[in-house]
JSON list of C-alpha atoms in Angstrom, two decimals:
[
{"chain": "P", "resi": 705, "resn": "MET", "atom": "CA", "xyz": [113.98, -167.99, 89.03]},
{"chain": "P", "resi": 706, "resn": "ALA", "atom": "CA", "xyz": [113.38, -164.33, 88.21]},
{"chain": "P", "resi": 707, "resn": "THR", "atom": "CA", "xyz": [111.41, -162.87, 85.34]},
{"chain": "P", "resi": 708, "resn": "ALA", "atom": "CA", "xyz": [111.80, -159.49, 83.69]},
{"chain": "P", "resi": 709, "resn": "GLN", "atom": "CA", "xyz": [108.56, -158.52, 85.44]},
{"chain": "P", "resi": 710, "resn": "THR", "atom": "CA", "xyz": [109.86, -159.33, 88.93]},
{"chain": "P", "resi": 711, "resn": "LEU", "atom": "CA", "xyz": [113.00, -157.31, 88.27]},
{"chain": "P", "resi": 712, "resn": "ILE", "atom": "CA", "xyz": [110.93, -154.38, 86.98]},
{"chain": "P", "resi": 713, "resn": "ASP", "atom": "CA", "xyz": [108.51, -154.55, 89.90]},
{"chain": "P", "resi": 714, "resn": "ARG", "atom": "CA", "xyz": [111.35, -154.49, 92.43]},
{"chain": "P", "resi": 715, "resn": "ALA", "atom": "CA", "xyz": [113.09, -151.60, 90.70]},
{"chain": "P", "resi": 716, "resn": "LEU", "atom": "CA", "xyz": [109.89, -149.54, 90.62]},
{"chain": "P", "resi": 717, "resn": "ARG", "atom": "CA", "xyz": [109.24, -150.28, 94.29]},
{"chain": "P", "resi": 718, "resn": "LEU", "atom": "CA", "xyz": [112.77, -149.20, 95.16]},
{"chain": "P", "resi": 719, "resn": "ASN", "atom": "CA", "xyz": [112.39, -145.82, 93.47]},
{"chain": "P", "resi": 720, "resn": "GLY", "atom": "CA", "xyz": [108.87, -145.31, 94.83]},
{"chain": "P", "resi": 721, "resn": "VAL", "atom": "CA", "xyz": [106.93, -145.50, 91.57]},
{"chain": "P", "resi": 722, "resn": "ILE", "atom": "CA", "xyz": [104.75, -148.28, 92.99]},
{"chain": "P", "resi": 723, "resn": "ALA", "atom": "CA", "xyz": [104.04, -149.27, 96.59]},
{"chain": "P", "resi": 724, "resn": "SER", "atom": "CA", "xyz": [104.42, -152.69, 98.16]},
{"chain": "P", "resi": 725, "resn": "GLY", "atom": "CA", "xyz": [101.69, -155.02, 96.86]},
{"chain": "P", "resi": 726, "resn": "GLN", "atom": "CA", "xyz": [100.99, -152.86, 93.81]},
{"chain": "P", "resi": 727, "resn": "SER", "atom": "CA", "xyz": [101.71, -153.70, 90.19]},
{"chain": "P", "resi": 728, "resn": "PRO", "atom": "CA", "xyz": [102.85, -151.27, 87.50]},
{"chain": "P", "resi": 729, "resn": "THR", "atom": "CA", "xyz": [100.56, -150.45, 84.60]},
{"chain": "P", "resi": 730, "resn": "ALA", "atom": "CA", "xyz": [101.11, -152.09, 81.23]},
{"chain": "P", "resi": 731, "resn": "THR", "atom": "CA", "xyz": [102.62, -148.84, 79.95]},
{"chain": "P", "resi": 732, "resn": "GLU", "atom": "CA", "xyz": [104.97, -148.53, 82.93]},
{"chain": "P", "resi": 733, "resn": "THR", "atom": "CA", "xyz": [106.05, -152.15, 82.47]},
{"chain": "P", "resi": 734, "resn": "ALA", "atom": "CA", "xyz": [106.69, -151.63, 78.74]},
{"chain": "P", "resi": 735, "resn": "ASP", "atom": "CA", "xyz": [108.76, -148.49, 79.40]},
{"chain": "P", "resi": 736, "resn": "ALA", "atom": "CA", "xyz": [110.74, -150.20, 82.16]},
{"chain": "P", "resi": 737, "resn": "LEU", "atom": "CA", "xyz": [111.40, -153.24, 79.93]},
{"chain": "P", "resi": 738, "resn": "ILE", "atom": "CA", "xyz": [112.91, -150.94, 77.28]},
{"chain": "P", "resi": 739, "resn": "ALA", "atom": "CA", "xyz": [115.11, -149.38, 79.96]},
{"chain": "P", "resi": 740, "resn": "LEU", "atom": "CA", "xyz": [116.09, -152.81, 81.31]},
{"chain": "P", "resi": 741, "resn": "ASN", "atom": "CA", "xyz": [117.20, -154.10, 77.91]},
{"chain": "P", "resi": 742, "resn": "ALA", "atom": "CA", "xyz": [119.06, -150.86, 77.18]},
{"chain": "P", "resi": 743, "resn": "MET", "atom": "CA", "xyz": [120.88, -151.13, 80.51]},
{"chain": "P", "resi": 744, "resn": "LEU", "atom": "CA", "xyz": [121.87, -154.75, 79.90]},
{"chain": "P", "resi": 745, "resn": "GLU", "atom": "CA", "xyz": [123.11, -153.81, 76.43]},
{"chain": "P", "resi": 746, "resn": "SER", "atom": "CA", "xyz": [125.24, -151.02, 77.90]},
{"chain": "P", "resi": 747, "resn": "TRP", "atom": "CA", "xyz": [126.72, -153.47, 80.40]},
{"chain": "P", "resi": 748, "resn": "GLN", "atom": "CA", "xyz": [127.76, -155.69, 77.51]},
{"chain": "P", "resi": 749, "resn": "THR", "atom": "CA", "xyz": [129.62, -152.81, 75.83]},
{"chain": "P", "resi": 750, "resn": "ASP", "atom": "CA", "xyz": [131.33, -152.14, 79.17]},
{"chain": "P", "resi": 751, "resn": "LYS", "atom": "CA", "xyz": [132.81, -155.66, 78.86]},
{"chain": "P", "resi": 752, "resn": "LEU", "atom": "CA", "xyz": [130.57, -156.78, 81.71]},
{"chain": "P", "resi": 753, "resn": "ASN", "atom": "CA", "xyz": [128.82, -159.86, 80.38]},
{"chain": "P", "resi": 754, "resn": "VAL", "atom": "CA", "xyz": [125.38, -160.39, 81.87]},
{"chain": "P", "resi": 755, "resn": "TYR", "atom": "CA", "xyz": [124.94, -164.09, 82.47]},
{"chain": "P", "resi": 756, "resn": "ALA", "atom": "CA", "xyz": [122.06, -166.48, 82.93]},
{"chain": "P", "resi": 757, "resn": "PHE", "atom": "CA", "xyz": [122.11, -170.23, 83.49]},
{"chain": "P", "resi": 758, "resn": "VAL", "atom": "CA", "xyz": [121.10, -172.54, 80.65]},
{"chain": "P", "resi": 759, "resn": "ASP", "atom": "CA", "xyz": [120.33, -176.27, 80.97]},
{"chain": "P", "resi": 760, "resn": "THR", "atom": "CA", "xyz": [121.33, -178.31, 77.89]},
{"chain": "P", "resi": 761, "resn": "ALA", "atom": "CA", "xyz": [120.69, -182.04, 77.51]},
{"chain": "P", "resi": 762, "resn": "ILE", "atom": "CA", "xyz": [121.75, -184.84, 75.18]},
{"chain": "P", "resi": 763, "resn": "ALA", "atom": "CA", "xyz": [121.19, -188.59, 75.14]},
{"chain": "P", "resi": 764, "resn": "LEU", "atom": "CA", "xyz": [124.23, -190.56, 76.21]},
{"chain": "P", "resi": 765, "resn": "THR", "atom": "CA", "xyz": [125.71, -193.18, 73.92]},
{"chain": "P", "resi": 766, "resn": "ALA", "atom": "CA", "xyz": [126.44, -196.52, 75.55]},
{"chain": "P", "resi": 767, "resn": "ALA", "atom": "CA", "xyz": [130.19, -197.20, 75.86]},
{"chain": "P", "resi": 768, "resn": "ASP", "atom": "CA", "xyz": [131.01, -193.57, 75.01]},
{"chain": "P", "resi": 769, "resn": "ALA", "atom": "CA", "xyz": [132.51, -191.54, 77.87]},
{"chain": "P", "resi": 770, "resn": "SER", "atom": "CA", "xyz": [133.66, -188.47, 75.91]},
{"chain": "P", "resi": 771, "resn": "TYR", "atom": "CA", "xyz": [131.41, -185.65, 74.64]},
{"chain": "P", "resi": 772, "resn": "THR", "atom": "CA", "xyz": [132.30, -182.39, 72.93]},
{"chain": "P", "resi": 773, "resn": "VAL", "atom": "CA", "xyz": [130.95, -179.06, 74.17]},
{"chain": "P", "resi": 774, "resn": "GLY", "atom": "CA", "xyz": [130.81, -176.01, 71.92]},
{"chain": "P", "resi": 775, "resn": "PRO", "atom": "CA", "xyz": [129.89, -174.97, 68.36]},
{"chain": "P", "resi": 776, "resn": "SER", "atom": "CA", "xyz": [128.74, -178.04, 66.38]},
{"chain": "P", "resi": 777, "resn": "GLY", "atom": "CA", "xyz": [129.68, -180.28, 69.32]},
{"chain": "P", "resi": 778, "resn": "ASP", "atom": "CA", "xyz": [127.60, -182.94, 71.05]},
{"chain": "P", "resi": 779, "resn": "PHE", "atom": "CA", "xyz": [126.44, -180.10, 73.29]},
{"chain": "P", "resi": 780, "resn": "ASN", "atom": "CA", "xyz": [125.96, -177.53, 70.52]},
{"chain": "P", "resi": 781, "resn": "LEU", "atom": "CA", "xyz": [126.64, -174.32, 72.45]},
{"chain": "P", "resi": 782, "resn": "THR", "atom": "CA", "xyz": [127.90, -171.04, 71.02]},
{"chain": "P", "resi": 783, "resn": "PRO", "atom": "CA", "xyz": [130.16, -169.71, 72.34]},
{"chain": "P", "resi": 784, "resn": "ARG", "atom": "CA", "xyz": [131.92, -172.64, 73.96]},
{"chain": "P", "resi": 785, "resn": "PRO", "atom": "CA", "xyz": [131.40, -172.36, 77.72]},
{"chain": "P", "resi": 786, "resn": "SER", "atom": "CA", "xyz": [134.59, -171.91, 79.71]},
{"chain": "P", "resi": 787, "resn": "LYS", "atom": "CA", "xyz": [133.00, -173.61, 82.71]},
{"chain": "P", "resi": 788, "resn": "ILE", "atom": "CA", "xyz": [130.27, -176.11, 83.49]},
{"chain": "P", "resi": 789, "resn": "GLU", "atom": "CA", "xyz": [128.34, -175.16, 86.62]},
{"chain": "P", "resi": 790, "resn": "GLN", "atom": "CA", "xyz": [126.42, -178.41, 87.19]},
{"chain": "P", "resi": 791, "resn": "CYS", "atom": "CA", "xyz": [126.10, -181.85, 85.63]},
{"chain": "P", "resi": 792, "resn": "PHE", "atom": "CA", "xyz": [123.44, -184.49, 86.22]},
{"chain": "P", "resi": 793, "resn": "ILE", "atom": "CA", "xyz": [121.71, -187.56, 84.78]},
{"chain": "P", "resi": 794, "resn": "ARG", "atom": "CA", "xyz": [117.92, -187.44, 84.40]},
{"chain": "P", "resi": 795, "resn": "ILE", "atom": "CA", "xyz": [115.98, -190.70, 84.50]},
{"chain": "P", "resi": 796, "resn": "SER", "atom": "CA", "xyz": [112.15, -190.65, 84.53]},
{"chain": "P", "resi": 797, "resn": "ASN", "atom": "CA", "xyz": [112.08, -187.08, 85.93]},
{"chain": "P", "resi": 798, "resn": "PHE", "atom": "CA", "xyz": [114.56, -187.94, 88.69]},
{"chain": "P", "resi": 799, "resn": "ASP", "atom": "CA", "xyz": [117.92, -186.14, 88.66]},
{"chain": "P", "resi": 800, "resn": "TYR", "atom": "CA", "xyz": [121.12, -187.84, 89.77]},
{"chain": "P", "resi": 801, "resn": "PRO", "atom": "CA", "xyz": [124.05, -185.44, 90.30]},
{"chain": "P", "resi": 802, "resn": "VAL", "atom": "CA", "xyz": [127.36, -186.09, 88.59]},
{"chain": "P", "resi": 803, "resn": "LYS", "atom": "CA", "xyz": [130.30, -184.63, 90.51]},
{"chain": "P", "resi": 804, "resn": "LEU", "atom": "CA", "xyz": [132.44, -182.24, 88.47]},
{"chain": "P", "resi": 805, "resn": "VAL", "atom": "CA", "xyz": [136.05, -182.87, 89.50]},
{"chain": "P", "resi": 806, "resn": "GLU", "atom": "CA", "xyz": [139.31, -181.02, 88.99]},
{"chain": "P", "resi": 807, "resn": "SER", "atom": "CA", "xyz": [142.17, -182.46, 86.97]},
{"chain": "P", "resi": 808, "resn": "GLU", "atom": "CA", "xyz": [143.99, -183.91, 90.00]},
{"chain": "P", "resi": 809, "resn": "GLU", "atom": "CA", "xyz": [141.01, -186.03, 91.02]},
{"chain": "P", "resi": 810, "resn": "TRP", "atom": "CA", "xyz": [140.25, -187.04, 87.44]},
{"chain": "P", "resi": 811, "resn": "PHE", "atom": "CA", "xyz": [143.76, -188.21, 86.60]},
{"chain": "P", "resi": 812, "resn": "ALA", "atom": "CA", "xyz": [143.89, -190.10, 89.89]},
{"chain": "P", "resi": 813, "resn": "ILE", "atom": "CA", "xyz": [141.26, -192.51, 88.50]},
{"chain": "P", "resi": 814, "resn": "VAL", "atom": "CA", "xyz": [143.29, -195.52, 87.41]},
{"chain": "P", "resi": 815, "resn": "ASP", "atom": "CA", "xyz": [140.74, -197.33, 85.23]},
{"chain": "P", "resi": 816, "resn": "LYS", "atom": "CA", "xyz": [138.86, -194.84, 83.06]},
{"chain": "P", "resi": 817, "resn": "THR", "atom": "CA", "xyz": [137.75, -197.18, 80.28]},
{"chain": "P", "resi": 818, "resn": "THR", "atom": "CA", "xyz": [136.52, -200.56, 81.52]},
{"chain": "P", "resi": 819, "resn": "THR", "atom": "CA", "xyz": [134.38, -199.65, 84.55]},
{"chain": "P", "resi": 820, "resn": "THR", "atom": "CA", "xyz": [130.79, -199.07, 83.42]},
{"chain": "P", "resi": 821, "resn": "SER", "atom": "CA", "xyz": [127.54, -197.90, 85.00]},
{"chain": "P", "resi": 822, "resn": "ASP", "atom": "CA", "xyz": [124.10, -196.69, 83.96]},
{"chain": "P", "resi": 823, "resn": "ILE", "atom": "CA", "xyz": [124.74, -193.52, 86.03]},
{"chain": "P", "resi": 824, "resn": "PRO", "atom": "CA", "xyz": [128.22, -191.95, 85.83]},
{"chain": "P", "resi": 825, "resn": "THR", "atom": "CA", "xyz": [129.26, -190.39, 89.14]},
{"chain": "P", "resi": 826, "resn": "LYS", "atom": "CA", "xyz": [132.15, -188.15, 88.08]},
{"chain": "P", "resi": 827, "resn": "ALA", "atom": "CA", "xyz": [132.84, -185.78, 85.19]},
{"chain": "P", "resi": 828, "resn": "TYR", "atom": "CA", "xyz": [135.83, -183.77, 84.10]},
{"chain": "P", "resi": 829, "resn": "TYR", "atom": "CA", "xyz": [135.58, -180.80, 81.73]},
{"chain": "P", "resi": 830, "resn": "GLU", "atom": "CA", "xyz": [138.52, -179.67, 79.61]},
{"chain": "P", "resi": 831, "resn": "PRO", "atom": "CA", "xyz": [137.64, -176.27, 78.04]},
{"chain": "P", "resi": 832, "resn": "SER", "atom": "CA", "xyz": [139.86, -176.69, 75.00]},
{"chain": "P", "resi": 833, "resn": "LEU", "atom": "CA", "xyz": [139.30, -174.85, 71.70]},
{"chain": "P", "resi": 834, "resn": "PRO", "atom": "CA", "xyz": [137.30, -174.79, 69.48]},
{"chain": "P", "resi": 835, "resn": "THR", "atom": "CA", "xyz": [135.23, -177.27, 71.47]},
{"chain": "P", "resi": 836, "resn": "GLY", "atom": "CA", "xyz": [135.65, -178.42, 75.05]},
{"chain": "P", "resi": 837, "resn": "THR", "atom": "CA", "xyz": [135.54, -182.06, 76.12]},
{"chain": "P", "resi": 838, "resn": "LEU", "atom": "CA", "xyz": [133.40, -183.54, 78.89]},
{"chain": "P", "resi": 839, "resn": "LEU", "atom": "CA", "xyz": [134.65, -186.90, 80.17]},
{"chain": "P", "resi": 840, "resn": "LEU", "atom": "CA", "xyz": [132.52, -189.26, 82.30]},
{"chain": "P", "resi": 841, "resn": "TRP", "atom": "CA", "xyz": [133.32, -192.00, 84.80]},
{"chain": "P", "resi": 842, "resn": "PRO", "atom": "CA", "xyz": [132.28, -194.75, 84.99]},
{"chain": "P", "resi": 843, "resn": "VAL", "atom": "CA", "xyz": [131.69, -195.21, 81.28]},
{"chain": "P", "resi": 844, "resn": "PRO", "atom": "CA", "xyz": [127.92, -195.01, 80.66]},
{"chain": "P", "resi": 845, "resn": "ASN", "atom": "CA", "xyz": [126.26, -198.23, 79.50]},
{"chain": "P", "resi": 846, "resn": "THR", "atom": "CA", "xyz": [122.74, -196.80, 79.06]},
{"chain": "P", "resi": 847, "resn": "ALA", "atom": "CA", "xyz": [121.40, -194.00, 76.84]},
{"chain": "P", "resi": 848, "resn": "ASN", "atom": "CA", "xyz": [120.15, -191.84, 79.70]},
{"chain": "P", "resi": 849, "resn": "SER", "atom": "CA", "xyz": [119.77, -188.08, 79.44]},
{"chain": "P", "resi": 850, "resn": "LEU", "atom": "CA", "xyz": [122.87, -186.09, 80.42]},
{"chain": "P", "resi": 851, "resn": "HIS", "atom": "CA", "xyz": [122.32, -182.46, 81.42]},
{"chain": "P", "resi": 852, "resn": "ILE", "atom": "CA", "xyz": [124.89, -179.71, 81.85]},
{"chain": "P", "resi": 853, "resn": "VAL", "atom": "CA", "xyz": [124.19, -176.27, 83.29]},
{"chain": "P", "resi": 854, "resn": "THR", "atom": "CA", "xyz": [126.36, -173.51, 81.85]},
{"chain": "P", "resi": 855, "resn": "TRP", "atom": "CA", "xyz": [126.56, -169.72, 81.87]},
{"chain": "P", "resi": 856, "resn": "THR", "atom": "CA", "xyz": [125.22, -168.03, 78.76]},
{"chain": "P", "resi": 857, "resn": "SER", "atom": "CA", "xyz": [125.35, -164.36, 77.86]},
{"chain": "P", "resi": 858, "resn": "LEU", "atom": "CA", "xyz": [121.96, -162.69, 78.33]},
{"chain": "P", "resi": 859, "resn": "VAL", "atom": "CA", "xyz": [121.30, -160.19, 75.54]},
{"chain": "P", "resi": 860, "resn": "THR", "atom": "CA", "xyz": [117.61, -159.23, 75.36]},
{"chain": "P", "resi": 861, "resn": "LEU", "atom": "CA", "xyz": [114.54, -160.03, 77.43]},
{"chain": "P", "resi": 862, "resn": "ALA", "atom": "CA", "xyz": [111.77, -160.51, 74.86]},
{"chain": "P", "resi": 863, "resn": "SER", "atom": "CA", "xyz": [108.90, -159.71, 77.21]},
{"chain": "P", "resi": 864, "resn": "ALA", "atom": "CA", "xyz": [108.11, -159.00, 80.83]},
{"chain": "P", "resi": 865, "resn": "ALA", "atom": "CA", "xyz": [107.20, -162.68, 81.23]},
{"chain": "P", "resi": 866, "resn": "THR", "atom": "CA", "xyz": [110.64, -163.90, 80.10]},
{"chain": "P", "resi": 867, "resn": "ALA", "atom": "CA", "xyz": [112.11, -166.13, 82.82]},
{"chain": "P", "resi": 868, "resn": "ILE", "atom": "CA", "xyz": [115.82, -166.04, 83.62]},
{"chain": "P", "resi": 869, "resn": "ALA", "atom": "CA", "xyz": [117.96, -168.00, 86.08]},
{"chain": "P", "resi": 870, "resn": "LEU", "atom": "CA", "xyz": [120.65, -165.60, 87.25]},
{"chain": "P", "resi": 871, "resn": "PRO", "atom": "CA", "xyz": [123.92, -166.35, 89.06]},
{"chain": "P", "resi": 872, "resn": "ALA", "atom": "CA", "xyz": [124.35, -165.12, 92.63]},
{"chain": "P", "resi": 873, "resn": "GLY", "atom": "CA", "xyz": [124.44, -161.33, 92.91]},
{"chain": "P", "resi": 874, "resn": "TYR", "atom": "CA", "xyz": [122.99, -160.54, 89.49]},
{"chain": "P", "resi": 875, "resn": "GLU", "atom": "CA", "xyz": [119.34, -160.12, 90.49]},
{"chain": "P", "resi": 876, "resn": "ARG", "atom": "CA", "xyz": [120.23, -157.57, 93.18]},
{"chain": "P", "resi": 877, "resn": "ALA", "atom": "CA", "xyz": [122.56, -155.64, 90.89]},
{"chain": "P", "resi": 878, "resn": "ILE", "atom": "CA", "xyz": [120.04, -155.51, 88.03]},
{"chain": "P", "resi": 879, "resn": "ALA", "atom": "CA", "xyz": [117.12, -154.44, 90.24]},
{"chain": "P", "resi": 880, "resn": "TYR", "atom": "CA", "xyz": [119.00, -151.67, 92.05]},
{"chain": "P", "resi": 881, "resn": "ASN", "atom": "CA", "xyz": [120.67, -150.33, 88.92]},
{"chain": "P", "resi": 882, "resn": "LEU", "atom": "CA", "xyz": [117.36, -150.44, 87.05]},
{"chain": "P", "resi": 883, "resn": "ALA", "atom": "CA", "xyz": [115.85, -148.35, 89.86]},
{"chain": "P", "resi": 884, "resn": "VAL", "atom": "CA", "xyz": [118.54, -145.73, 89.24]},
{"chain": "P", "resi": 885, "resn": "GLU", "atom": "CA", "xyz": [118.15, -146.03, 85.47]},
{"chain": "P", "resi": 886, "resn": "THR", "atom": "CA", "xyz": [114.37, -145.56, 85.40]},
{"chain": "P", "resi": 887, "resn": "ALA", "atom": "CA", "xyz": [114.05, -142.88, 88.10]},
{"chain": "P", "resi": 888, "resn": "PRO", "atom": "CA", "xyz": [114.34, -139.89, 85.69]},
{"chain": "P", "resi": 889, "resn": "GLU", "atom": "CA", "xyz": [111.69, -141.33, 83.34]},
{"chain": "P", "resi": 890, "resn": "PHE", "atom": "CA", "xyz": [109.19, -141.77, 86.17]},
{"chain": "P", "resi": 891, "resn": "GLY", "atom": "CA", "xyz": [110.00, -138.55, 88.02]},
{"chain": "P", "resi": 892, "resn": "ALA", "atom": "CA", "xyz": [111.36, -140.47, 91.02]},
{"chain": "P", "resi": 893, "resn": "GLN", "atom": "CA", "xyz": [114.14, -139.56, 93.41]},
{"chain": "P", "resi": 894, "resn": "VAL", "atom": "CA", "xyz": [116.95, -142.04, 93.99]},
{"chain": "P", "resi": 895, "resn": "THR", "atom": "CA", "xyz": [117.99, -142.21, 97.63]},
{"chain": "P", "resi": 896, "resn": "ARG", "atom": "CA", "xyz": [121.65, -142.21, 98.58]},
{"chain": "P", "resi": 897, "resn": "GLU", "atom": "CA", "xyz": [121.32, -145.73, 99.98]},
{"chain": "P", "resi": 898, "resn": "ILE", "atom": "CA", "xyz": [119.86, -147.12, 96.73]},
{"chain": "P", "resi": 899, "resn": "ALA", "atom": "CA", "xyz": [122.55, -145.40, 94.66]},
{"chain": "P", "resi": 900, "resn": "LYS", "atom": "CA", "xyz": [125.22, -146.86, 96.99]},
{"chain": "P", "resi": 901, "resn": "ILE", "atom": "CA", "xyz": [123.86, -150.41, 96.75]},
{"chain": "P", "resi": 902, "resn": "ALA", "atom": "CA", "xyz": [123.50, -150.08, 92.96]},
{"chain": "P", "resi": 903, "resn": "ALA", "atom": "CA", "xyz": [127.16, -149.05, 92.61]},
{"chain": "P", "resi": 904, "resn": "GLU", "atom": "CA", "xyz": [128.44, -151.70, 95.03]},
{"chain": "P", "resi": 905, "resn": "SER", "atom": "CA", "xyz": [126.45, -154.55, 93.50]},
{"chain": "P", "resi": 906, "resn": "TYR", "atom": "CA", "xyz": [127.53, -153.53, 89.98]},
{"chain": "P", "resi": 907, "resn": "ALA", "atom": "CA", "xyz": [131.17, -153.46, 91.08]},
{"chain": "P", "resi": 908, "resn": "ALA", "atom": "CA", "xyz": [130.81, -156.89, 92.71]},
{"chain": "P", "resi": 909, "resn": "ILE", "atom": "CA", "xyz": [129.64, -158.66, 89.55]},
{"chain": "P", "resi": 910, "resn": "LYS", "atom": "CA", "xyz": [132.23, -156.77, 87.51]},
{"chain": "P", "resi": 911, "resn": "ARG", "atom": "CA", "xyz": [134.95, -158.16, 89.79]},
{"chain": "P", "resi": 912, "resn": "MET", "atom": "CA", "xyz": [133.41, -161.64, 89.50]},
{"chain": "P", "resi": 913, "resn": "ASN", "atom": "CA", "xyz": [133.61, -161.46, 85.69]},
{"chain": "P", "resi": 914, "resn": "HIS", "atom": "CA", "xyz": [137.11, -160.03, 85.54]},
{"chain": "P", "resi": 915, "resn": "ARG", "atom": "CA", "xyz": [139.57, -162.13, 83.58]},
{"chain": "P", "resi": 916, "resn": "PRO", "atom": "CA", "xyz": [143.26, -161.23, 83.88]},
{"chain": "P", "resi": 917, "resn": "ILE", "atom": "CA", "xyz": [145.04, -160.38, 80.63]},
{"chain": "P", "resi": 918, "resn": "MET", "atom": "CA", "xyz": [147.87, -162.78, 79.91]},
{"chain": "P", "resi": 919, "resn": "THR", "atom": "CA", "xyz": [150.84, -161.13, 78.23]},
{"chain": "P", "resi": 920, "resn": "HIS", "atom": "CA", "xyz": [153.27, -162.90, 75.97]},
{"chain": "P", "resi": 921, "resn": "SER", "atom": "CA", "xyz": [156.57, -161.82, 74.51]},
{"chain": "P", "resi": 922, "resn": "ALA", "atom": "CA", "xyz": [158.32, -162.98, 71.37]},
{"chain": "P", "resi": 923, "resn": "LEU", "atom": "CA", "xyz": [161.56, -162.90, 73.39]},
{"chain": "P", "resi": 924, "resn": "ALA", "atom": "CA", "xyz": [160.29, -165.50, 75.87]},
{"chain": "P", "resi": 925, "resn": "PRO", "atom": "CA", "xyz": [162.03, -168.47, 74.15]},
{"chain": "P", "resi": 926, "resn": "ILE", "atom": "CA", "xyz": [165.35, -166.64, 74.31]},
{"chain": "P", "resi": 927, "resn": "PHE", "atom": "CA", "xyz": [165.22, -166.13, 78.06]},
{"chain": "P", "resi": 928, "resn": "HIS", "atom": "CA", "xyz": [163.28, -169.27, 78.96]},
{"chain": "P", "resi": 929, "resn": "GLN", "atom": "CA", "xyz": [164.61, -170.80, 82.19]},
{"chain": "P", "resi": 930, "resn": "ARG", "atom": "CA", "xyz": [167.52, -168.36, 82.33]},
{"chain": "P", "resi": 931, "resn": "ARG", "atom": "CA", "xyz": [168.19, -167.11, 85.83]},
{"chain": "P", "resi": 932, "resn": "THR", "atom": "CA", "xyz": [169.83, -164.00, 87.24]},
{"chain": "P", "resi": 933, "resn": "ASN", "atom": "CA", "xyz": [171.99, -163.82, 90.35]},
{"chain": "P", "resi": 934, "resn": "ILE", "atom": "CA", "xyz": [170.86, -160.69, 92.17]},
{"chain": "P", "resi": 935, "resn": "GLU", "atom": "CA", "xyz": [174.14, -160.55, 94.12]},
{"chain": "P", "resi": 936, "resn": "THR", "atom": "CA", "xyz": [176.59, -160.75, 91.22]},
{"chain": "P", "resi": 937, "resn": "GLY", "atom": "CA", "xyz": [174.33, -159.48, 88.44]},
{"chain": "P", "resi": 938, "resn": "GLY", "atom": "CA", "xyz": [175.24, -162.47, 86.34]}
]
């Protein structure tokens, strides 16, 4: 797990402000933290959400296999997550993974209501609106702690000590781009290789966060299931 300080330290090493094994001064750290938060804010306006992982837990209810996820839901998360990354049951500081399955595997379970267990082994998440639904199998019969790990939008790092769990690729992209961002303030020179990695890593997470735009037409019902013969034109 990274902290704002580890990201700052790496960025300042990359642009030569500090050497390996050295630490920045308190003033340098404060200035770099301002630059880091400003950069993350600019990424948000570029429609590139900066994500971190968040672990949210609730107590299961015996005989209840369905839990809402989103604003005012059982898992009170805003905004509603479109995806759950991990799911597990915690009992006395031991974690038991719950397999997140796709719809085909979930609907292949014949008996979803009468089979019970103190530790569910499968979960299916339906990201409906305004709240998603997390379904468990077997049906829990004990009020153990259910944890889900989701992506949350990272807005501001309050201090250099703030800890963040970043998805794959984010730490590299933030560190290299922060090196480019802070170089003018610290009188450093950005090498061509660092600039190249900064651009490539930024582009990689932008592709990862891309969501295709779905287009709809009011004429769709008129032409629904109508076919054209490309030979006759009919």
